[in-house]
Short mmCIF file of C-alpha atoms and ligand atoms in Angstrom, two decimals:
data_model
loop_
_atom_site.label_atom_id
_atom_site.label_comp_id
_atom_site.label_asym_id
_atom_site.label_seq_id
_atom_site.Cartn_x
_atom_site.Cartn_y
_atom_site.Cartn_z
CA MET M 1 7.94 80.40 106.76
CA SER M 2 9.58 78.77 109.78
CA GLU M 3 10.25 80.84 112.85
CA GLN M 4 13.85 81.58 113.73
CA VAL M 5 14.97 80.37 117.16
CA SER M 6 18.09 81.60 118.89
CA ILE M 7 20.17 78.65 119.96
CA ALA M 8 23.33 78.17 122.00
CA VAL M 9 25.26 74.95 121.51
CA VAL M 10 27.72 74.16 124.28
CA GLY M 11 30.59 72.03 123.01
CA SER M 12 32.04 72.12 119.51
CA GLY M 13 33.03 68.48 119.09
CA TYR M 14 31.52 66.28 116.37
CA VAL M 15 27.98 66.53 117.67
CA GLY M 16 28.06 70.18 118.77
CA LEU M 17 29.71 71.57 115.68
CA VAL M 18 27.57 69.61 113.25
CA ALA M 19 24.40 70.52 115.17
CA ALA M 20 25.40 74.21 115.19
CA ALA M 21 26.09 74.24 111.44
CA CYS M 22 22.88 72.36 110.67
CA PHE M 23 20.69 74.53 112.91
CA ALA M 24 22.06 77.55 111.03
CA GLU M 25 21.40 75.79 107.75
CA MET M 26 17.80 75.40 108.94
CA GLY M 27 17.64 79.19 109.41
CA HIS M 28 18.23 79.55 113.15
CA ARG M 29 20.64 81.92 114.85
CA VAL M 30 23.34 79.88 116.58
CA ILE M 31 26.16 80.60 118.95
CA CYS M 32 28.57 77.75 119.58
CA VAL M 33 30.51 77.78 122.85
CA ASP M 34 33.68 75.93 123.68
CA ASN M 35 36.21 76.46 126.45
CA ASP M 36 39.08 75.48 124.15
CA GLU M 37 40.34 78.90 123.06
CA ALA M 38 42.55 77.56 120.30
CA LYS M 39 39.62 75.68 118.77
CA VAL M 40 37.35 78.71 118.92
CA ARG M 41 40.06 80.80 117.26
CA VAL M 42 40.38 78.26 114.43
CA LEU M 43 36.61 78.22 113.95
CA ARG M 44 36.38 82.00 113.96
CA GLU M 45 39.12 82.26 111.38
CA GLY M 46 37.30 79.91 109.04
CA GLY M 47 39.02 76.65 109.94
CA VAL M 48 37.17 73.36 110.42
CA PRO M 49 38.81 71.16 113.07
CA ILE M 50 37.16 67.89 111.95
CA HIS M 51 36.93 66.04 108.67
CA GLU M 52 33.24 65.95 107.81
CA GLU M 53 31.53 66.10 104.44
CA TYR M 54 29.53 69.34 103.82
CA LEU M 55 30.64 70.84 107.14
CA PRO M 56 33.15 73.32 105.62
CA GLU M 57 30.51 74.43 103.09
CA LEU M 58 27.82 74.95 105.74
CA LEU M 59 30.18 76.80 108.06
CA SER M 60 31.41 79.11 105.36
CA ARG M 61 27.83 79.69 104.19
CA HIS M 62 26.63 80.73 107.66
CA ARG M 63 29.68 81.90 109.58
CA ARG M 64 29.21 85.40 110.99
CA ASN M 65 25.69 85.78 109.70
CA LEU M 66 24.01 82.82 111.45
CA VAL M 67 26.76 81.00 113.38
CA GLU M 68 29.20 82.54 115.81
CA PHE M 69 31.84 81.00 118.06
CA THR M 70 32.78 82.06 121.55
CA THR M 71 34.41 80.91 124.78
CA ASP M 72 31.99 82.96 126.85
CA LEU M 73 29.29 80.56 127.96
CA ARG M 74 27.48 83.05 130.13
CA SER M 75 26.77 85.70 127.50
CA ALA M 76 26.10 83.07 124.83
CA THR M 77 23.43 81.34 126.86
CA GLN M 78 21.83 84.53 128.18
CA ASP M 79 20.48 85.41 124.74
CA ALA M 80 19.43 81.91 123.74
CA GLN M 81 15.95 80.41 123.84
CA ALA M 82 17.32 76.87 123.66
CA ILE M 83 20.66 75.72 125.03
CA PHE M 84 21.95 72.43 123.68
CA ILE M 85 24.52 70.63 125.81
CA ALA M 86 26.84 68.73 123.48
CA VAL M 87 29.91 68.24 125.65
CA GLY M 88 31.85 64.98 125.96
CA THR M 89 30.64 62.14 128.17
CA PRO M 90 33.80 60.02 128.27
CA GLN M 91 34.01 56.57 129.77
CA SER M 92 34.99 56.48 133.42
CA LYS M 93 37.09 53.71 134.99
CA THR M 94 33.98 51.71 135.89
CA GLY M 95 32.61 51.84 132.34
CA SER M 96 29.91 54.33 133.28
CA ALA M 97 29.66 57.68 131.49
CA ASP M 98 31.63 60.45 133.19
CA LEU M 99 29.09 63.25 133.48
CA SER M 100 31.32 65.84 135.12
CA TYR M 101 31.40 68.07 132.02
CA VAL M 102 27.61 67.99 131.79
CA ASP M 103 27.38 68.80 135.51
CA ALA M 104 29.81 71.72 135.21
CA VAL M 105 28.06 73.15 132.15
CA ALA M 106 24.63 72.82 133.83
CA SER M 107 25.84 74.82 136.86
CA GLU M 108 27.33 77.47 134.63
CA ILE M 109 24.18 77.74 132.53
CA ALA M 110 22.16 78.10 135.75
CA ARG M 111 24.14 81.21 136.64
CA SER M 112 23.20 82.89 133.36
CA ILE M 113 19.46 82.16 133.25
CA ASN M 114 17.51 85.41 133.19
CA SER M 115 14.45 84.37 131.17
CA TYR M 116 12.73 81.09 130.20
CA LYS M 117 15.12 78.64 128.53
CA VAL M 118 14.93 75.07 127.37
CA ILE M 119 18.11 73.21 128.22
CA VAL M 120 18.47 70.29 125.87
CA GLU M 121 20.84 67.38 126.40
CA LYS M 122 22.26 66.27 123.11
CA SER M 123 25.29 64.43 124.45
CA THR M 124 24.83 60.69 124.89
CA VAL M 125 23.91 60.31 128.53
CA PRO M 126 22.49 57.63 130.80
CA VAL M 127 18.87 57.62 131.86
CA TYR M 128 18.16 60.04 134.75
CA THR M 129 20.67 62.65 133.48
CA ASN M 130 17.77 64.91 132.63
CA GLU M 131 16.65 64.77 136.25
CA TRP M 132 20.16 65.55 137.44
CA ILE M 133 20.52 68.57 135.18
CA ARG M 134 17.19 69.86 136.47
CA ARG M 135 18.33 69.37 140.08
CA VAL M 136 21.68 71.10 139.48
CA ILE M 137 19.95 74.12 137.96
CA GLU M 138 17.41 74.30 140.77
CA ARG M 139 20.16 73.99 143.38
CA ASN M 140 21.75 77.03 141.80
CA GLY M 141 18.67 79.00 142.71
CA VAL M 142 16.86 79.13 139.35
CA PRO M 143 13.06 79.12 139.78
CA ARG M 144 11.37 76.11 138.18
CA GLU M 145 9.23 78.24 135.86
CA LEU M 146 12.32 79.77 134.23
CA PHE M 147 13.54 76.58 132.59
CA ASP M 148 12.79 73.09 131.30
CA VAL M 149 15.22 70.31 130.59
CA ALA M 150 14.62 68.19 127.50
CA SER M 151 16.43 65.38 125.75
CA ASN M 152 17.11 65.36 122.01
CA PRO M 153 19.58 62.55 121.27
CA GLU M 154 21.65 62.64 118.12
CA PHE M 155 22.01 59.68 115.76
CA LEU M 156 24.59 61.04 113.36
CA ARG M 157 27.48 58.95 112.10
CA GLU M 158 30.91 60.43 111.69
CA GLY M 159 31.74 60.97 108.05
CA THR M 160 28.06 61.41 107.10
CA ALA M 161 27.09 63.54 110.08
CA VAL M 162 25.63 66.50 108.18
CA VAL M 163 23.48 64.31 105.94
CA ASP M 164 22.40 62.19 108.93
CA PHE M 165 21.37 65.37 110.76
CA LEU M 166 19.47 67.03 107.93
CA HIS M 167 18.01 63.79 106.56
CA ALA M 168 17.39 61.99 109.85
CA ASP M 169 15.59 58.64 110.08
CA ARG M 170 13.76 60.17 113.04
CA ILE M 171 13.98 63.12 115.40
CA VAL M 172 13.49 62.12 119.03
CA ILE M 173 12.29 64.72 121.48
CA GLY M 174 12.03 63.81 125.14
CA ALA M 175 10.20 66.53 127.02
CA ALA M 176 8.22 66.71 130.24
CA THR M 177 6.33 69.90 129.42
CA GLU M 178 4.44 71.04 126.34
CA ARG M 179 6.30 74.36 126.42
CA ALA M 180 9.65 72.65 125.95
CA ALA M 181 8.31 70.22 123.35
CA GLU M 182 6.81 73.09 121.39
CA LEU M 183 10.13 74.94 121.18
CA LEU M 184 11.93 71.80 120.03
CA ARG M 185 9.26 71.11 117.41
CA ARG M 186 9.70 74.69 116.21
CA ILE M 187 13.46 74.21 115.90
CA TYR M 188 13.04 71.10 113.75
CA GLU M 189 10.06 72.42 111.81
CA PRO M 190 12.10 73.30 108.67
CA LEU M 191 12.94 69.59 108.40
CA THR M 192 9.71 68.00 109.62
CA SER M 193 7.54 70.23 107.41
CA GLY M 194 9.71 69.46 104.39
CA ALA M 195 10.38 73.20 103.87
CA TYR M 196 14.15 72.74 104.01
CA TYR M 197 14.18 70.29 101.09
CA ARG M 198 12.33 72.61 98.74
CA GLY M 199 14.59 75.53 99.68
CA GLN M 200 17.59 76.75 97.74
CA SER M 201 20.46 74.24 97.47
CA PRO M 202 19.66 71.94 100.40
CA VAL M 203 22.31 69.39 101.30
CA PRO M 204 21.30 66.35 99.23
CA GLY M 205 20.19 63.19 100.98
CA PRO M 206 17.41 60.62 101.23
CA ARG M 207 14.74 62.91 102.70
CA SER M 208 12.55 65.18 100.57
CA GLU M 209 9.62 67.52 100.86
CA ALA M 210 7.34 64.53 100.24
CA ASP M 211 9.16 62.34 102.74
CA PRO M 212 10.40 64.51 105.63
CA PRO M 213 11.80 63.02 108.86
CA PRO M 214 9.19 62.01 111.45
CA ILE M 215 9.33 63.42 114.93
CA LEU M 216 8.87 61.15 117.94
CA GLN M 217 7.92 62.76 121.20
CA THR M 218 8.63 60.73 124.33
CA SER M 219 9.37 61.11 128.00
CA THR M 220 12.86 62.37 128.79
CA LYS M 221 13.84 58.95 130.21
CA ALA M 222 12.65 57.12 127.10
CA ALA M 223 14.67 59.51 124.89
CA GLU M 224 17.79 58.85 126.94
CA ILE M 225 17.28 55.09 126.73
CA ILE M 226 16.50 55.25 122.98
CA LYS M 227 19.98 56.64 122.34
CA HIS M 228 21.86 54.05 124.41
CA ALA M 229 19.68 51.18 123.22
CA SER M 230 20.13 52.17 119.55
CA ASN M 231 23.90 52.15 119.76
CA ALA M 232 23.95 48.96 121.84
CA PHE M 233 21.65 47.25 119.35
CA LEU M 234 23.78 48.27 116.36
CA ALA M 235 26.93 47.06 118.13
CA THR M 236 25.13 43.79 118.87
CA LYS M 237 24.26 43.43 115.20
CA ILE M 238 27.94 43.84 114.29
CA SER M 239 29.16 41.32 116.86
CA PHE M 240 26.45 38.93 115.76
CA ILE M 241 27.50 39.03 112.12
CA ASN M 242 31.15 38.72 113.13
CA ILE M 243 30.44 35.46 114.94
CA VAL M 244 28.40 34.28 111.97
CA ALA M 245 31.41 35.19 109.80
CA ASN M 246 33.60 32.95 111.93
CA ILE M 247 31.12 30.11 111.48
CA CYS M 248 31.10 30.76 107.72
CA GLU M 249 34.88 30.64 107.65
CA ALA M 250 34.93 27.29 109.43
CA ALA M 251 32.11 25.85 107.33
CA GLY M 252 33.30 27.20 103.99
CA ALA M 253 30.36 29.55 103.40
CA ASP M 254 30.45 33.20 102.40
CA VAL M 255 29.29 35.64 105.10
CA GLU M 256 28.33 38.24 102.49
CA GLU M 257 25.79 35.81 101.04
CA VAL M 258 24.56 34.95 104.51
CA ALA M 259 24.26 38.64 105.50
CA ARG M 260 22.33 39.36 102.31
CA GLY M 261 20.00 36.47 103.08
CA ILE M 262 19.41 37.59 106.64
CA GLY M 263 19.10 41.28 105.75
CA MET M 264 16.38 40.68 103.14
CA ASP M 265 14.07 39.91 106.03
CA THR M 266 12.54 43.32 106.61
CA ARG M 267 12.34 42.55 110.34
CA ILE M 268 16.15 42.39 110.41
CA GLY M 269 17.21 44.79 107.66
CA PRO M 270 20.42 44.79 105.61
CA LYS M 271 22.39 47.49 107.44
CA PHE M 272 25.12 46.96 110.01
CA LEU M 273 25.69 43.38 108.92
CA ARG M 274 29.17 43.93 107.52
CA ALA M 275 31.62 41.50 109.07
CA GLY M 276 35.15 42.68 109.74
CA ILE M 277 37.64 43.44 112.48
CA GLY M 278 34.98 44.81 114.81
CA TYR M 279 33.50 48.13 115.70
CA GLY M 280 35.41 51.11 117.10
CA GLY M 281 34.98 54.85 117.34
CA SER M 282 34.05 57.23 120.09
CA CYS M 283 30.50 55.90 120.48
CA PHE M 284 29.88 52.16 120.30
CA PRO M 285 32.60 50.95 122.71
CA LYS M 286 31.80 53.69 125.21
CA ASP M 287 28.02 53.47 124.90
CA VAL M 288 27.85 49.67 125.13
CA ALA M 289 29.86 49.87 128.37
CA ALA M 290 27.75 52.76 129.67
CA PHE M 291 24.45 51.03 128.89
CA ARG M 292 25.68 47.85 130.56
CA HIS M 293 26.50 49.99 133.56
CA VAL M 294 23.04 51.61 133.52
CA ALA M 295 21.51 48.12 133.54
CA GLU M 296 23.68 47.13 136.49
CA GLN M 297 22.68 50.27 138.37
CA VAL M 298 19.00 49.51 138.02
CA GLY M 299 19.51 45.85 138.92
CA VAL M 300 19.16 44.32 135.46
CA ASP M 301 21.62 41.71 134.19
CA PHE M 302 22.56 42.67 130.61
CA GLY M 303 25.11 39.90 130.08
CA LEU M 304 24.40 40.05 126.35
CA LEU M 305 26.37 43.28 126.14
CA HIS M 306 29.37 41.64 127.86
CA GLU M 307 29.31 39.07 125.11
CA VAL M 308 29.03 41.77 122.42
CA GLU M 309 32.18 43.42 123.81
CA ARG M 310 34.03 40.11 124.14
CA ILE M 311 33.28 39.15 120.53
CA ASN M 312 34.43 42.59 119.37
CA GLU M 313 37.80 42.18 121.12
CA GLU M 314 38.16 38.61 119.90
CA GLN M 315 37.60 39.69 116.31
CA LYS M 316 40.81 41.75 116.29
CA VAL M 317 42.76 38.86 117.77
CA ARG M 318 41.39 36.48 115.13
CA PHE M 319 42.41 38.87 112.36
CA PHE M 320 45.86 39.19 113.81
CA GLN M 321 46.17 35.41 113.86
CA LYS M 322 45.14 35.38 110.22
CA VAL M 323 48.00 37.74 109.40
CA ARG M 324 50.35 35.52 111.36
CA SER M 325 49.17 32.42 109.52
CA ALA M 326 50.03 34.09 106.22
CA LEU M 327 53.42 35.44 107.28
CA TRP M 328 54.62 32.83 109.75
CA THR M 329 56.92 35.16 111.68
CA PHE M 330 56.64 38.87 112.25
CA ARG M 331 60.03 40.26 113.28
CA GLY M 332 61.45 42.46 110.53
CA LYS M 333 58.52 41.83 108.15
CA LYS M 334 57.35 44.82 106.16
CA ILE M 335 53.62 45.35 106.33
CA GLY M 336 51.70 47.84 104.25
CA VAL M 337 48.57 49.15 105.93
CA LEU M 338 45.60 50.84 104.29
CA GLY M 339 43.34 52.59 106.79
CA LEU M 340 43.98 53.90 110.28
CA ALA M 341 40.75 55.69 111.24
CA PHE M 342 38.07 53.61 112.98
CA LYS M 343 36.18 53.52 109.68
CA GLY M 344 36.43 55.10 106.24
CA GLY M 345 35.39 58.69 105.58
CA THR M 346 36.68 60.15 108.85
CA ASP M 347 39.95 61.20 110.48
CA ASP M 348 38.79 59.91 113.88
CA ILE M 349 41.08 57.26 115.35
CA ARG M 350 39.39 56.84 118.72
CA GLU M 351 39.12 53.13 119.64
CA SER M 352 40.14 52.34 116.09
CA PRO M 353 40.47 48.58 115.49
CA ALA M 354 42.97 49.51 112.74
CA LEU M 355 45.31 51.24 115.18
CA ASP M 356 44.96 48.33 117.57
CA ILE M 357 46.19 45.97 114.86
CA VAL M 358 49.04 48.33 113.92
CA LYS M 359 50.15 48.47 117.56
CA ARG M 360 50.17 44.68 117.73
CA LEU M 361 52.25 44.50 114.53
CA LEU M 362 54.77 47.00 115.89
CA HIS M 363 54.92 45.13 119.18
CA GLU M 364 55.83 41.95 117.25
CA GLY M 365 58.68 43.78 115.50
CA CYS M 366 57.08 44.44 112.09
CA ILE M 367 57.95 47.48 110.02
CA VAL M 368 54.71 49.25 109.12
CA ARG M 369 54.12 51.64 106.29
CA ALA M 370 50.63 53.08 106.58
CA PHE M 371 48.31 55.17 104.43
CA ASP M 372 44.98 56.72 105.40
CA PRO M 373 43.36 59.45 103.31
CA ALA M 374 42.57 61.59 106.41
CA ALA M 375 43.81 60.11 109.69
CA GLU M 376 47.60 60.45 109.35
CA GLN M 377 47.93 63.52 111.57
CA ARG M 378 45.83 62.13 114.38
CA SER M 379 47.48 58.71 114.18
CA LYS M 380 50.91 60.31 114.53
CA GLU M 381 49.84 61.69 117.90
CA VAL M 382 49.26 58.14 119.13
CA ILE M 383 51.88 56.23 117.16
CA PRO M 384 54.70 58.65 116.32
CA GLU M 385 56.77 58.15 113.21
CA SER M 386 59.83 55.99 113.89
CA SER M 387 62.21 53.58 112.18
CA GLN M 388 59.42 51.00 112.55
CA MET M 389 56.45 53.19 111.63
CA GLU M 390 56.23 55.26 108.49
CA TYR M 391 53.24 57.25 107.23
CA VAL M 392 52.94 57.56 103.47
CA GLN M 393 50.78 59.50 101.05
CA ASP M 394 49.41 56.81 98.77
CA PRO M 395 48.58 53.09 98.74
CA TYR M 396 51.36 52.17 96.30
CA THR M 397 54.08 53.52 98.57
CA ALA M 398 52.47 51.68 101.49
CA ALA M 399 52.67 48.46 99.49
CA GLN M 400 56.23 49.04 98.20
CA ASP M 401 58.28 45.88 98.91
CA ALA M 402 55.85 44.83 101.63
CA ASP M 403 55.49 41.21 102.66
CA ALA M 404 51.74 41.74 102.82
CA LEU M 405 49.18 44.51 102.58
CA LEU M 406 46.44 44.84 105.18
CA ILE M 407 43.17 46.68 104.61
CA LEU M 408 41.96 47.90 107.99
CA ASN M 409 39.12 50.30 107.26
CA ASP M 410 36.59 50.91 104.53
CA TRP M 411 37.54 54.11 102.71
CA LYS M 412 35.76 54.15 99.34
CA ASP M 413 39.02 55.46 97.88
CA PHE M 414 40.56 52.01 98.35
CA LEU M 415 38.19 50.63 95.71
CA GLU M 416 39.83 52.94 93.16
CA ILE M 417 43.28 51.44 93.67
CA ASP M 418 44.97 49.99 90.60
CA PHE M 419 45.54 46.53 92.04
CA LYS M 420 47.50 45.35 89.00
CA ARG M 421 50.02 48.07 89.73
CA LEU M 422 49.93 47.17 93.39
CA HIS M 423 50.71 43.56 92.54
CA HIS M 424 54.06 44.63 91.10
CA THR M 425 54.74 46.90 94.02
CA LEU M 426 54.32 44.33 96.75
CA ARG M 427 57.15 41.99 97.59
CA TYR M 428 54.62 39.18 97.89
CA PRO M 429 51.15 39.57 96.43
CA ILE M 430 49.30 38.98 99.68
CA ILE M 431 46.34 41.11 100.74
CA ILE M 432 44.57 40.54 104.04
CA ASP M 433 41.34 42.49 104.07
CA GLY M 434 39.79 43.17 107.48
CA ARG M 435 36.78 44.93 105.99
CA ASN M 436 35.79 42.64 103.09
CA LEU M 437 36.19 45.52 100.66
CA LEU M 438 37.32 43.52 97.67
CA ASP M 439 35.98 40.62 95.67
CA PRO M 440 37.84 37.33 96.31
CA PRO M 441 37.57 35.84 92.77
CA THR M 442 38.72 39.14 91.21
CA MET M 443 41.69 39.32 93.54
CA ALA M 444 42.55 35.68 92.89
CA GLY M 445 42.27 36.35 89.15
CA MET M 446 44.88 39.09 89.49
CA GLY M 447 47.23 36.66 91.18
CA PHE M 448 46.81 37.71 94.78
CA THR M 449 46.62 35.54 97.82
CA TYR M 450 43.62 37.26 99.29
CA LEU M 451 42.30 36.61 102.77
CA SER M 452 39.25 38.34 104.24
CA VAL M 453 36.70 37.78 107.01
CA GLY M 454 34.11 35.00 106.80
CA ARG M 455 34.76 34.26 103.14
CA ALA M 456 36.73 31.64 101.27
CA ASN M 457 40.42 32.47 101.03
CA SER M 458 41.86 32.88 97.56
CA VAL M 459 45.26 31.38 97.87
CA GLN M 460 47.82 31.27 95.07
CA PRO M 461 49.22 27.78 94.35
CA LEU M 462 52.52 28.44 96.04
CA ASP M 463 50.87 29.51 99.25
CA THR M 464 48.72 26.42 99.61
CA ILE M 465 51.42 23.78 99.78
CA PRO M 466 53.98 25.16 102.17
CA THR M 467 51.83 26.98 104.67
CA TYR M 468 54.57 29.48 105.29
CA PHE M 469 56.68 30.99 102.56
CA LEU M 470 60.38 31.04 102.15
CA PRO M 471 61.34 34.32 100.51
CA ARG M 472 64.00 32.92 98.21
CA GLU M 473 61.72 30.27 96.78
CA ARG M 474 59.05 32.82 96.12
CA GLU M 475 61.46 35.10 94.31
CA ASN M 476 62.37 32.19 92.00
CA ILE M 477 58.74 31.59 91.26
CA LYS M 478 58.13 35.26 90.52
CA ARG M 479 60.92 35.25 88.00
CA SER M 480 59.78 32.08 86.24
C1 LIG P 1 27.52 55.53 115.62
C2 LIG P 1 26.04 55.33 115.21
O1 LIG P 1 25.97 54.67 113.95
C3 LIG P 1 25.32 56.66 115.13
O2 LIG P 1 23.95 56.45 114.85
C4 LIG P 1 25.45 57.39 116.46
O3 LIG P 1 24.85 58.66 116.44
C5 LIG P 1 26.93 57.57 116.78
O4 LIG P 1 27.55 56.28 116.84
C6 LIG P 1 27.02 58.27 118.11
O5 LIG P 1 26.55 57.72 119.11
O6 LIG P 1 27.46 59.42 118.13
P1 LIG P 1 29.76 56.21 114.34
O7 LIG P 1 30.47 55.92 115.64
O8 LIG P 1 30.10 57.46 113.61
O9 LIG P 1 28.17 56.25 114.58
O10 LIG P 1 30.10 55.04 113.37
P2 LIG P 1 29.35 53.87 112.61
O11 LIG P 1 29.23 54.18 111.19
O12 LIG P 1 28.12 53.49 113.33
O13 LIG P 1 30.43 52.70 112.77
C7 LIG P 1 30.88 52.27 114.06
C8 LIG P 1 31.87 51.15 113.92
O14 LIG P 1 31.21 49.95 113.51
C9 LIG P 1 32.97 51.39 112.89
O15 LIG P 1 34.20 50.92 113.40
C10 LIG P 1 32.52 50.58 111.70
O16 LIG P 1 33.59 50.19 110.87
C11 LIG P 1 31.88 49.40 112.38
N1 LIG P 1 30.86 48.70 111.55
C12 LIG P 1 29.76 49.35 111.13
C13 LIG P 1 31.05 47.36 111.24
O17 LIG P 1 32.06 46.74 111.62
N2 LIG P 1 30.10 46.72 110.50
C14 LIG P 1 28.98 47.35 110.06
O18 LIG P 1 28.14 46.69 109.40
C15 LIG P 1 28.80 48.69 110.39
#
């Protein structure tokens, strides 16, 4: 039987809320603190402010009995053995991580320490943050023997955050003292011992009692660098395959075949080799910049990361040019858009390449009709509804009378679309797929002009000869 630990999680964003729900699922007593009163009210009343698979189930399973929500940091942390800091570390003007929230929370925690606590940084932070937190707490008069600061980075992906947490590839614990490491090992014991997976109705995932997640204990600095380096490496993989996709396009090869061939090498691995319109989200863009900044600070030239960022920007421009090459002019053209979030399976639109493309289309005078299964509300806050921008509830309405349909993220739902029906709905049967979701020969077989990234274009006969279409001619052809 695992021992229950009382945990405070400061910050109820993606990382904080998922961690709180999962710690409760592992049997611990959790209090989640946020200074946003409205958010805390929603959480207390049973609401879930983010779209995340299994999160509503876990919260309703444990709310009140194992998870509580509060705005009162002081009383929440006083009773906790471990205090996880999961507040935002946004990008500052210089590209570095803005650590002012972490600093403020550390000072506030210091004022509430009355017995030994382990303060754990879970937010993505640059190397040395651990040292800073320790210094801030000491400066606030807390004796050294009353606390330790540890680092326990999180590797969850939005959309699959709960599964990533409970079925982690690895659990990294950066601790300078055995006392702190021991408490963290105790917290994760239900997972690392396999006990969680043989319990009643565990969240399903790749881990099992026979194959529980390994724990890696490191120095605090190594743990901090592991987090930044992991995200930077994954972003590098994406930019790498995107450049390879551009080579494939020029040479007439298929990037999917190439990615499969590269990925079968176990030293490289098949994941994160999907070419497209580039990476977005609240992590990769920010963390690549922050890690580059860390390198600069310690006198190391990490020019590679500049290149990764440049390629990522360029990829959106290339896609936009592809749309232009299919449509010739933009003003007044109707464009259907599938996908607004930075990837499928989430409502998060931060740094979304899809929204970037939509903004460019609107700027050029297009009329956009967009559908996303979850991100409509959030997108409206950035691009309000207008005579040029309409949000719709299904892909067929998005495609209605459109000059072309763009696929901008990888919701699995898009694979269920009845493309034959869509063909009749579109004004011209042109699909430009920024995420390589569909199969070119199948789309060509259904009569679409189908363009994607790093793969051969499937162009209908009419579209090959005159590079740009004349609407009246096309209507004649459709009738014949
Ligand atoms: C990422 C990491 O994958 C997590 O391990 C990490 O914990 C998290 O950041 C974080 O630091 O909090 P996330 O931002 O949720 O997770 O999204 P990913 O699934 O990694 O995708 C990031 C972007 O890369 C998306 O825009 C996605 O469409 C794009 N991508 C991903 C590609 O273009 N190609 C791929 O092969 C994979």
